[in-house]
PDB file of C-alpha atoms in Angstrom:
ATOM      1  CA  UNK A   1    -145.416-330.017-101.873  1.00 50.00           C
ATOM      2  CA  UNK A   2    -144.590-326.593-103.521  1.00 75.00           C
ATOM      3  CA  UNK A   3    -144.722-323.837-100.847  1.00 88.00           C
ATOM      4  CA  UNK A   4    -147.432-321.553-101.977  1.00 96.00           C
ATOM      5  CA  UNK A   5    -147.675-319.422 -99.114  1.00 97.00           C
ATOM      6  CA  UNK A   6    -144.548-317.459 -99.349  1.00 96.00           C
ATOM      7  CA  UNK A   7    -144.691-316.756-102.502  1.00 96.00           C
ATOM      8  CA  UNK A   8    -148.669-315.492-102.502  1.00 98.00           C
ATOM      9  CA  UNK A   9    -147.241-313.405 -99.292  1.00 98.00           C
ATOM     10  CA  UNK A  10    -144.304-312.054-100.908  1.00 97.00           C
ATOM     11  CA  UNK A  11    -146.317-311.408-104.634  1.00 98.00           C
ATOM     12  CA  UNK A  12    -150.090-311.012-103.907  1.00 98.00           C
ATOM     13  CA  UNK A  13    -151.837-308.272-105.884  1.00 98.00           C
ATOM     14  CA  UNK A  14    -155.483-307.280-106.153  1.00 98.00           C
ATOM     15  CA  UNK A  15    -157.854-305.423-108.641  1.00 97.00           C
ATOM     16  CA  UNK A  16    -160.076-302.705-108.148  1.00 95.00           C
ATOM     17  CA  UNK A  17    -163.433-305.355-108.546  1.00 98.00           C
ATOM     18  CA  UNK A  18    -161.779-307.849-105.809  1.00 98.00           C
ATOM     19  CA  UNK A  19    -162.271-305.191-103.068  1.00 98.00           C
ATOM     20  CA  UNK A  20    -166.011-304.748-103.533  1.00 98.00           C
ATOM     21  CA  UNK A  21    -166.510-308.666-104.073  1.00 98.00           C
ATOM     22  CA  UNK A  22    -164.580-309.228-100.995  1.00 98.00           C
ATOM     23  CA  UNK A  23    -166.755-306.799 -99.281  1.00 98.00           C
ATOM     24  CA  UNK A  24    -169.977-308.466-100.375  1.00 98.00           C
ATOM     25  CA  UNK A  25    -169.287-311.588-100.202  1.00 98.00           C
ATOM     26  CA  UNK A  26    -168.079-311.571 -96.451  1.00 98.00           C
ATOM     27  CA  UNK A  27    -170.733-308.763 -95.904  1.00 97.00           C
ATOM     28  CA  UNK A  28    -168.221-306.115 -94.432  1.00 98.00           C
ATOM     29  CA  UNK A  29    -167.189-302.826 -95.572  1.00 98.00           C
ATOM     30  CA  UNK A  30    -163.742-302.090 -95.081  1.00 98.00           C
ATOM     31  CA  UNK A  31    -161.392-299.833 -97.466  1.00 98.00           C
ATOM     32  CA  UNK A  32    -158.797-301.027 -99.901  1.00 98.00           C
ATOM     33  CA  UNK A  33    -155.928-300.937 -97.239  1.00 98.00           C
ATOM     34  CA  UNK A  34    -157.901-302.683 -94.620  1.00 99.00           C
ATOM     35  CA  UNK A  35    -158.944-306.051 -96.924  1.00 98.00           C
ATOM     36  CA  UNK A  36    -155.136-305.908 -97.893  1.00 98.00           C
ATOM     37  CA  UNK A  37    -154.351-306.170 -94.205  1.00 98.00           C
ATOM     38  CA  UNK A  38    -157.030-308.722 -93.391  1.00 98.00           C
ATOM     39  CA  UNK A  39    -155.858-310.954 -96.412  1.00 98.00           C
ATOM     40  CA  UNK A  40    -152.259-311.265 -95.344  1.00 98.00           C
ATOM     41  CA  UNK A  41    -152.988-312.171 -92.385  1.00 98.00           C
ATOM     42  CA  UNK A  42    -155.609-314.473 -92.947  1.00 98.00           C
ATOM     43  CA  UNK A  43    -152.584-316.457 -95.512  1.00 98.00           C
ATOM     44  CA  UNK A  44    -149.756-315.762 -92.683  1.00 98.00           C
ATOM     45  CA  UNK A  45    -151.957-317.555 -90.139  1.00 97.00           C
ATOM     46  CA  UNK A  46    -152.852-320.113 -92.439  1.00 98.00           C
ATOM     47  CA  UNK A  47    -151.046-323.732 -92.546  1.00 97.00           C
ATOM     48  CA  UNK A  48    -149.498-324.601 -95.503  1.00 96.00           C
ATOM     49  CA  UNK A  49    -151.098-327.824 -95.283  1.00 96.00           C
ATOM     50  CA  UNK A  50    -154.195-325.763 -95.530  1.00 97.00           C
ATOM     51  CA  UNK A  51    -153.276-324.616 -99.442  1.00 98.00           C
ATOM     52  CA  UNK A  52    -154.722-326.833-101.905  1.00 97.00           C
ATOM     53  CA  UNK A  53    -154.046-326.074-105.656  1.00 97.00           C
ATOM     54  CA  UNK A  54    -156.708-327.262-108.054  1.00 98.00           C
ATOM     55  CA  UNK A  55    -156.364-325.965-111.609  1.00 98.00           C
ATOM     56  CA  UNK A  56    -154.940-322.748-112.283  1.00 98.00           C
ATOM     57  CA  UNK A  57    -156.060-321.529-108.755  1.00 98.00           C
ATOM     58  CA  UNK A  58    -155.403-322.067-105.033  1.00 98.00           C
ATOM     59  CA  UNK A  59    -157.644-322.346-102.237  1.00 99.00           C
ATOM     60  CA  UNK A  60    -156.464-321.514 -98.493  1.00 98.00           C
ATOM     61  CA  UNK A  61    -158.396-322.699 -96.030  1.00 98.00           C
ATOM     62  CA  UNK A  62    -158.606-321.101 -92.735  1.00 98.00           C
ATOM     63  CA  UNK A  63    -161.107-322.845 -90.321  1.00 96.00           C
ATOM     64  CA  UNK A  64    -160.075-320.360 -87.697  1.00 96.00           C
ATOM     65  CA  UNK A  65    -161.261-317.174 -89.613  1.00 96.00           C
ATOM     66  CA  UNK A  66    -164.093-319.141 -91.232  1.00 97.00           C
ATOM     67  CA  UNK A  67    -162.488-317.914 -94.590  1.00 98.00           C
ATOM     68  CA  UNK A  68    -161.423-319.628 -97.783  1.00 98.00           C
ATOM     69  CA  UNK A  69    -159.517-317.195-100.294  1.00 99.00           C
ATOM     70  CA  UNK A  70    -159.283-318.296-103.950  1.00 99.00           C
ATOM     71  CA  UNK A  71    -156.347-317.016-105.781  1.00 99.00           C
ATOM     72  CA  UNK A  72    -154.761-317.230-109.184  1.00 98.00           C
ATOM     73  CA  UNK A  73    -151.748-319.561-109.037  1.00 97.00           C
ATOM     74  CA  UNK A  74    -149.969-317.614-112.196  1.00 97.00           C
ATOM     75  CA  UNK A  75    -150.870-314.353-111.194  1.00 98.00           C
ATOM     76  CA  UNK A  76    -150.936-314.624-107.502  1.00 98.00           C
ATOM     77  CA  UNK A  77    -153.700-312.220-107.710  1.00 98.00           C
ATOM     78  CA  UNK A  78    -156.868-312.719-105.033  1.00 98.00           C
ATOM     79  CA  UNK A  79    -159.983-314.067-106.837  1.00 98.00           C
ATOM     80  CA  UNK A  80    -162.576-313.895-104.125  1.00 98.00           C
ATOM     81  CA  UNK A  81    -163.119-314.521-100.441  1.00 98.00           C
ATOM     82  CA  UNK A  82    -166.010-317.062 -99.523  1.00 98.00           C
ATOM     83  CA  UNK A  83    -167.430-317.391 -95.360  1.00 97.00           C
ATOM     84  CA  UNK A  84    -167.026-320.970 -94.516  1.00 96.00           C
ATOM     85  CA  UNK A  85    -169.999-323.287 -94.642  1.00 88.00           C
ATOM     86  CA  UNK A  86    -170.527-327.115 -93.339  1.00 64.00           C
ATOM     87  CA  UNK A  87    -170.447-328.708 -96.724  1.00 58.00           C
ATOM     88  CA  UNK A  88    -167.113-326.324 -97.664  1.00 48.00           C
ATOM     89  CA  UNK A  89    -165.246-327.593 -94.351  1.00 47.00           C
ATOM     90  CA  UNK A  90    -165.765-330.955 -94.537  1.00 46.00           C
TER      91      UNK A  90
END
């Protein structure tokens, strides 16, 4: 199993869209710096048993924060963040 996590942690990068989709789609309002912050922690406190790679992208799960953050496995750039629901946490 490839270790994802480090290397989204140590080469993550966003664009200027990702922010405002973030915001929406977990209905908060935070600035750029703030969403950066909240990310890398939601990845550090993530297993690595949690990062499933499907595609070109990868999908960390983190049933603590109720979050699952889709990101570009060639780019390492953040996709979008999506609030946990019961059929996504099965």
């Amino acid at each position: 199993m490839e270790d994802y996590k480090t290397e989204i942690l140590d080469k993550i990068c966003y664009t200027d869209l990702v922010y405002e989709r973030i915001n929406k789609k977990l209905n908060i309002q935070l600035p750029k710096d703030k969403i950066e912050k909240m990310i890398y922690e939601i990845i550090e406190g993530t297993d690595k048993t949690m990062f499933q790679k499907t595609g070109k992208n990868i999908y960390i799960t983190n049933n603590y924060k109720n979050v699952r953050l889709t990101i570009n496995s060639y780019t390492n750039r953040i996709i979008t963040a999506d609030r946990l629901n019961k059929k996504t946490t099965k």
